[in-house]
JSON list of C-alpha atoms in Angstrom, two decimals:
[
{"chain": "A", "resi": 5, "resn": "UNK", "atom": "CA", "xyz": [0.00, 0.00, 0.00]},
{"chain": "A", "resi": 6, "resn": "UNK", "atom": "CA", "xyz": [2.68, 2.53, 0.90]},
{"chain": "A", "resi": 7, "resn": "UNK", "atom": "CA", "xyz": [4.60, 1.71, -2.28]},
{"chain": "A", "resi": 8, "resn": "UNK", "atom": "CA", "xyz": [1.53, 2.55, -4.35]},
{"chain": "A", "resi": 9, "resn": "UNK", "atom": "CA", "xyz": [1.15, 5.70, -2.25]},
{"chain": "A", "resi": 10, "resn": "UNK", "atom": "CA", "xyz": [4.79, 6.52, -3.06]},
{"chain": "A", "resi": 11, "resn": "UNK", "atom": "CA", "xyz": [4.23, 5.85, -6.75]},
{"chain": "A", "resi": 12, "resn": "UNK", "atom": "CA", "xyz": [1.05, 7.92, -6.90]},
{"chain": "A", "resi": 13, "resn": "UNK", "atom": "CA", "xyz": [2.54, 10.89, -5.04]},
{"chain": "A", "resi": 14, "resn": "UNK", "atom": "CA", "xyz": [6.11, 10.88, -6.23]},
{"chain": "A", "resi": 15, "resn": "UNK", "atom": "CA", "xyz": [5.78, 14.45, -7.51]},
{"chain": "A", "resi": 16, "resn": "UNK", "atom": "CA", "xyz": [2.46, 15.47, -5.96]},
{"chain": "A", "resi": 17, "resn": "UNK", "atom": "CA", "xyz": [1.90, 18.69, -4.12]},
{"chain": "A", "resi": 18, "resn": "UNK", "atom": "CA", "xyz": [1.89, 18.57, -0.35]},
{"chain": "A", "resi": 19, "resn": "UNK", "atom": "CA", "xyz": [-1.80, 19.55, -0.41]},
{"chain": "A", "resi": 20, "resn": "UNK", "atom": "CA", "xyz": [-2.67, 16.55, -2.61]},
{"chain": "A", "resi": 21, "resn": "UNK", "atom": "CA", "xyz": [-0.65, 14.23, -0.40]},
{"chain": "A", "resi": 22, "resn": "UNK", "atom": "CA", "xyz": [-2.42, 15.47, 2.74]},
{"chain": "A", "resi": 23, "resn": "UNK", "atom": "CA", "xyz": [-5.79, 15.07, 1.02]},
{"chain": "A", "resi": 24, "resn": "UNK", "atom": "CA", "xyz": [-5.08, 11.42, 0.17]},
{"chain": "A", "resi": 25, "resn": "UNK", "atom": "CA", "xyz": [-3.49, 10.42, 3.49]},
{"chain": "A", "resi": 26, "resn": "UNK", "atom": "CA", "xyz": [-6.75, 9.93, 5.37]},
{"chain": "A", "resi": 27, "resn": "UNK", "atom": "CA", "xyz": [-8.40, 7.64, 2.82]},
{"chain": "A", "resi": 28, "resn": "UNK", "atom": "CA", "xyz": [-5.21, 5.59, 2.41]},
{"chain": "A", "resi": 29, "resn": "UNK", "atom": "CA", "xyz": [-4.87, 5.09, 6.17]},
{"chain": "A", "resi": 30, "resn": "UNK", "atom": "CA", "xyz": [-8.60, 4.35, 6.54]},
{"chain": "A", "resi": 31, "resn": "UNK", "atom": "CA", "xyz": [-8.33, 1.67, 3.86]},
{"chain": "A", "resi": 32, "resn": "UNK", "atom": "CA", "xyz": [-5.48, -0.03, 5.71]},
{"chain": "A", "resi": 33, "resn": "UNK", "atom": "CA", "xyz": [-7.29, 0.18, 9.06]},
{"chain": "A", "resi": 34, "resn": "UNK", "atom": "CA", "xyz": [-10.64, -1.04, 7.77]},
{"chain": "A", "resi": 35, "resn": "UNK", "atom": "CA", "xyz": [-10.03, -3.34, 4.82]},
{"chain": "A", "resi": 36, "resn": "UNK", "atom": "CA", "xyz": [-6.50, -4.70, 5.19]},
{"chain": "A", "resi": 37, "resn": "UNK", "atom": "CA", "xyz": [-6.47, -5.07, 8.97]},
{"chain": "A", "resi": 38, "resn": "UNK", "atom": "CA", "xyz": [-9.94, -6.62, 8.87]},
{"chain": "A", "resi": 39, "resn": "UNK", "atom": "CA", "xyz": [-8.63, -9.32, 6.53]},
{"chain": "A", "resi": 40, "resn": "UNK", "atom": "CA", "xyz": [-5.80, -10.07, 8.97]},
{"chain": "A", "resi": 41, "resn": "UNK", "atom": "CA", "xyz": [-8.34, -10.31, 11.81]},
{"chain": "A", "resi": 42, "resn": "UNK", "atom": "CA", "xyz": [-10.44, -12.74, 9.76]},
{"chain": "A", "resi": 43, "resn": "UNK", "atom": "CA", "xyz": [-7.37, -14.88, 9.11]},
{"chain": "A", "resi": 44, "resn": "UNK", "atom": "CA", "xyz": [-6.46, -14.86, 12.80]},
{"chain": "A", "resi": 45, "resn": "UNK", "atom": "CA", "xyz": [-10.03, -15.85, 13.74]},
{"chain": "A", "resi": 46, "resn": "UNK", "atom": "CA", "xyz": [-9.99, -18.73, 11.25]},
{"chain": "A", "resi": 47, "resn": "UNK", "atom": "CA", "xyz": [-6.60, -19.91, 12.51]},
{"chain": "A", "resi": 48, "resn": "UNK", "atom": "CA", "xyz": [-7.91, -19.81, 16.08]},
{"chain": "A", "resi": 49, "resn": "UNK", "atom": "CA", "xyz": [-11.11, -21.67, 15.12]},
{"chain": "A", "resi": 50, "resn": "UNK", "atom": "CA", "xyz": [-9.17, -24.45, 13.42]},
{"chain": "A", "resi": 51, "resn": "UNK", "atom": "CA", "xyz": [-6.09, -24.48, 15.65]},
{"chain": "A", "resi": 52, "resn": "UNK", "atom": "CA", "xyz": [-6.57, -28.18, 16.47]},
{"chain": "A", "resi": 53, "resn": "UNK", "atom": "CA", "xyz": [-6.13, -28.97, 12.77]},
{"chain": "A", "resi": 54, "resn": "UNK", "atom": "CA", "xyz": [-2.56, -27.68, 12.76]},
{"chain": "A", "resi": 55, "resn": "UNK", "atom": "CA", "xyz": [0.65, -29.01, 14.22]},
{"chain": "A", "resi": 56, "resn": "UNK", "atom": "CA", "xyz": [2.43, -26.81, 16.75]},
{"chain": "A", "resi": 57, "resn": "UNK", "atom": "CA", "xyz": [4.94, -25.78, 14.05]},
{"chain": "A", "resi": 58, "resn": "UNK", "atom": "CA", "xyz": [2.21, -24.93, 11.53]},
{"chain": "A", "resi": 59, "resn": "UNK", "atom": "CA", "xyz": [0.30, -22.91, 14.08]},
{"chain": "A", "resi": 60, "resn": "UNK", "atom": "CA", "xyz": [3.46, -21.01, 14.99]},
{"chain": "A", "resi": 61, "resn": "UNK", "atom": "CA", "xyz": [4.18, -20.28, 11.30]},
{"chain": "A", "resi": 62, "resn": "UNK", "atom": "CA", "xyz": [0.64, -18.99, 10.73]},
{"chain": "A", "resi": 63, "resn": "UNK", "atom": "CA", "xyz": [0.70, -16.83, 13.86]},
{"chain": "A", "resi": 64, "resn": "UNK", "atom": "CA", "xyz": [4.10, -15.36, 12.93]},
{"chain": "A", "resi": 65, "resn": "UNK", "atom": "CA", "xyz": [2.89, -14.66, 9.40]},
{"chain": "A", "resi": 66, "resn": "UNK", "atom": "CA", "xyz": [-0.27, -12.83, 10.48]},
{"chain": "A", "resi": 67, "resn": "UNK", "atom": "CA", "xyz": [1.71, -10.94, 13.13]},
{"chain": "A", "resi": 68, "resn": "UNK", "atom": "CA", "xyz": [4.26, -9.80, 10.54]},
{"chain": "A", "resi": 69, "resn": "UNK", "atom": "CA", "xyz": [1.54, -8.84, 8.05]},
{"chain": "A", "resi": 70, "resn": "UNK", "atom": "CA", "xyz": [-0.02, -6.73, 10.81]},
{"chain": "A", "resi": 71, "resn": "UNK", "atom": "CA", "xyz": [3.35, -5.11, 11.63]},
{"chain": "A", "resi": 72, "resn": "UNK", "atom": "CA", "xyz": [3.80, -4.37, 7.94]},
{"chain": "A", "resi": 73, "resn": "UNK", "atom": "CA", "xyz": [0.42, -2.63, 7.83]},
{"chain": "A", "resi": 74, "resn": "UNK", "atom": "CA", "xyz": [1.36, -0.56, 10.88]},
{"chain": "A", "resi": 75, "resn": "UNK", "atom": "CA", "xyz": [4.60, 0.47, 9.16]},
{"chain": "A", "resi": 76, "resn": "UNK", "atom": "CA", "xyz": [2.65, 1.41, 6.03]},
{"chain": "A", "resi": 77, "resn": "UNK", "atom": "CA", "xyz": [0.42, 3.68, 8.11]},
{"chain": "A", "resi": 78, "resn": "UNK", "atom": "CA", "xyz": [3.50, 5.33, 9.65]},
{"chain": "A", "resi": 79, "resn": "UNK", "atom": "CA", "xyz": [5.02, 5.70, 6.21]},
{"chain": "A", "resi": 80, "resn": "UNK", "atom": "CA", "xyz": [1.94, 7.47, 4.88]},
{"chain": "A", "resi": 81, "resn": "UNK", "atom": "CA", "xyz": [1.65, 9.68, 7.97]},
{"chain": "A", "resi": 82, "resn": "UNK", "atom": "CA", "xyz": [5.24, 10.88, 7.58]},
{"chain": "A", "resi": 83, "resn": "UNK", "atom": "CA", "xyz": [5.23, 10.99, 3.79]},
{"chain": "A", "resi": 84, "resn": "UNK", "atom": "CA", "xyz": [6.84, 14.02, 2.21]},
{"chain": "A", "resi": 85, "resn": "UNK", "atom": "CA", "xyz": [7.07, 14.90, -1.48]},
{"chain": "A", "resi": 86, "resn": "UNK", "atom": "CA", "xyz": [10.39, 14.31, -3.26]},
{"chain": "A", "resi": 87, "resn": "UNK", "atom": "CA", "xyz": [11.42, 17.91, -2.64]},
{"chain": "A", "resi": 88, "resn": "UNK", "atom": "CA", "xyz": [11.12, 17.30, 1.11]},
{"chain": "A", "resi": 89, "resn": "UNK", "atom": "CA", "xyz": [12.52, 14.55, 3.28]},
{"chain": "A", "resi": 90, "resn": "UNK", "atom": "CA", "xyz": [11.50, 11.69, 1.04]},
{"chain": "A", "resi": 91, "resn": "UNK", "atom": "CA", "xyz": [13.80, 9.25, 2.86]},
{"chain": "A", "resi": 92, "resn": "UNK", "atom": "CA", "xyz": [11.52, 9.25, 5.92]},
{"chain": "A", "resi": 93, "resn": "UNK", "atom": "CA", "xyz": [8.80, 7.54, 3.92]},
{"chain": "A", "resi": 94, "resn": "UNK", "atom": "CA", "xyz": [11.19, 5.32, 2.02]},
{"chain": "A", "resi": 95, "resn": "UNK", "atom": "CA", "xyz": [12.82, 4.01, 5.22]},
{"chain": "A", "resi": 96, "resn": "UNK", "atom": "CA", "xyz": [9.42, 3.02, 6.62]},
{"chain": "A", "resi": 97, "resn": "UNK", "atom": "CA", "xyz": [8.61, 1.35, 3.30]},
{"chain": "A", "resi": 98, "resn": "UNK", "atom": "CA", "xyz": [11.75, -0.77, 3.51]},
{"chain": "A", "resi": 99, "resn": "UNK", "atom": "CA", "xyz": [10.94, -1.82, 7.08]},
{"chain": "A", "resi": 100, "resn": "UNK", "atom": "CA", "xyz": [7.38, -2.63, 6.05]},
{"chain": "A", "resi": 101, "resn": "UNK", "atom": "CA", "xyz": [8.58, -4.63, 3.07]},
{"chain": "A", "resi": 102, "resn": "UNK", "atom": "CA", "xyz": [10.95, -6.65, 5.27]},
{"chain": "A", "resi": 103, "resn": "UNK", "atom": "CA", "xyz": [8.12, -7.57, 7.63]},
{"chain": "A", "resi": 104, "resn": "UNK", "atom": "CA", "xyz": [5.86, -8.46, 4.71]},
{"chain": "A", "resi": 105, "resn": "UNK", "atom": "CA", "xyz": [8.62, -10.61, 3.18]},
{"chain": "A", "resi": 106, "resn": "UNK", "atom": "CA", "xyz": [9.17, -12.37, 6.52]},
{"chain": "A", "resi": 107, "resn": "UNK", "atom": "CA", "xyz": [5.44, -13.10, 6.72]},
{"chain": "A", "resi": 108, "resn": "UNK", "atom": "CA", "xyz": [5.55, -14.55, 3.21]},
{"chain": "A", "resi": 109, "resn": "UNK", "atom": "CA", "xyz": [8.43, -16.81, 4.24]},
{"chain": "A", "resi": 110, "resn": "UNK", "atom": "CA", "xyz": [6.35, -18.17, 7.13]},
{"chain": "A", "resi": 111, "resn": "UNK", "atom": "CA", "xyz": [3.43, -18.82, 4.76]},
{"chain": "A", "resi": 112, "resn": "UNK", "atom": "CA", "xyz": [5.71, -20.53, 2.24]},
{"chain": "A", "resi": 113, "resn": "UNK", "atom": "CA", "xyz": [7.22, -22.68, 5.00]},
{"chain": "A", "resi": 114, "resn": "UNK", "atom": "CA", "xyz": [3.70, -23.56, 6.14]},
{"chain": "A", "resi": 115, "resn": "UNK", "atom": "CA", "xyz": [2.65, -24.49, 2.60]},
{"chain": "A", "resi": 116, "resn": "UNK", "atom": "CA", "xyz": [5.84, -26.49, 2.07]},
{"chain": "A", "resi": 117, "resn": "UNK", "atom": "CA", "xyz": [5.09, -28.36, 5.27]},
{"chain": "A", "resi": 118, "resn": "UNK", "atom": "CA", "xyz": [1.71, -29.27, 3.76]},
{"chain": "A", "resi": 119, "resn": "UNK", "atom": "CA", "xyz": [3.22, -30.04, 0.33]},
{"chain": "A", "resi": 120, "resn": "UNK", "atom": "CA", "xyz": [1.23, -27.30, -1.41]},
{"chain": "A", "resi": 121, "resn": "UNK", "atom": "CA", "xyz": [3.84, -24.55, -1.83]},
{"chain": "A", "resi": 122, "resn": "UNK", "atom": "CA", "xyz": [3.91, -22.78, -5.19]},
{"chain": "A", "resi": 123, "resn": "UNK", "atom": "CA", "xyz": [7.17, -21.31, -6.44]},
{"chain": "A", "resi": 124, "resn": "UNK", "atom": "CA", "xyz": [7.33, -17.52, -6.82]},
{"chain": "A", "resi": 125, "resn": "UNK", "atom": "CA", "xyz": [3.83, -16.95, -5.42]},
{"chain": "A", "resi": 126, "resn": "UNK", "atom": "CA", "xyz": [4.91, -13.90, -3.45]}
]
């Protein structure tokens, strides 16, 4: 999300950036975080279907996805146009991407454990 925010506002005016911040953050808080909550609820409901390792991988993945979303919100809140301190936003984006990538690794490990992993899915 923050990468698309970066792409969309690479040369935007500060007024346009401020105008779009609220809707971008609302989308993360309502849509994206809601999906994570649904996944966590489903994992909890079916926890007896998973081994301890699988459950740990799923919990770590959803936790890291959630951390990534939090970083994206911070990135958008501190976003500055290229003429300003653009590195503030970019540094948050890198941290967010690392957490997202780590979550994807946990999901891939989980899928591999089940024999259903697909190469290059993430």
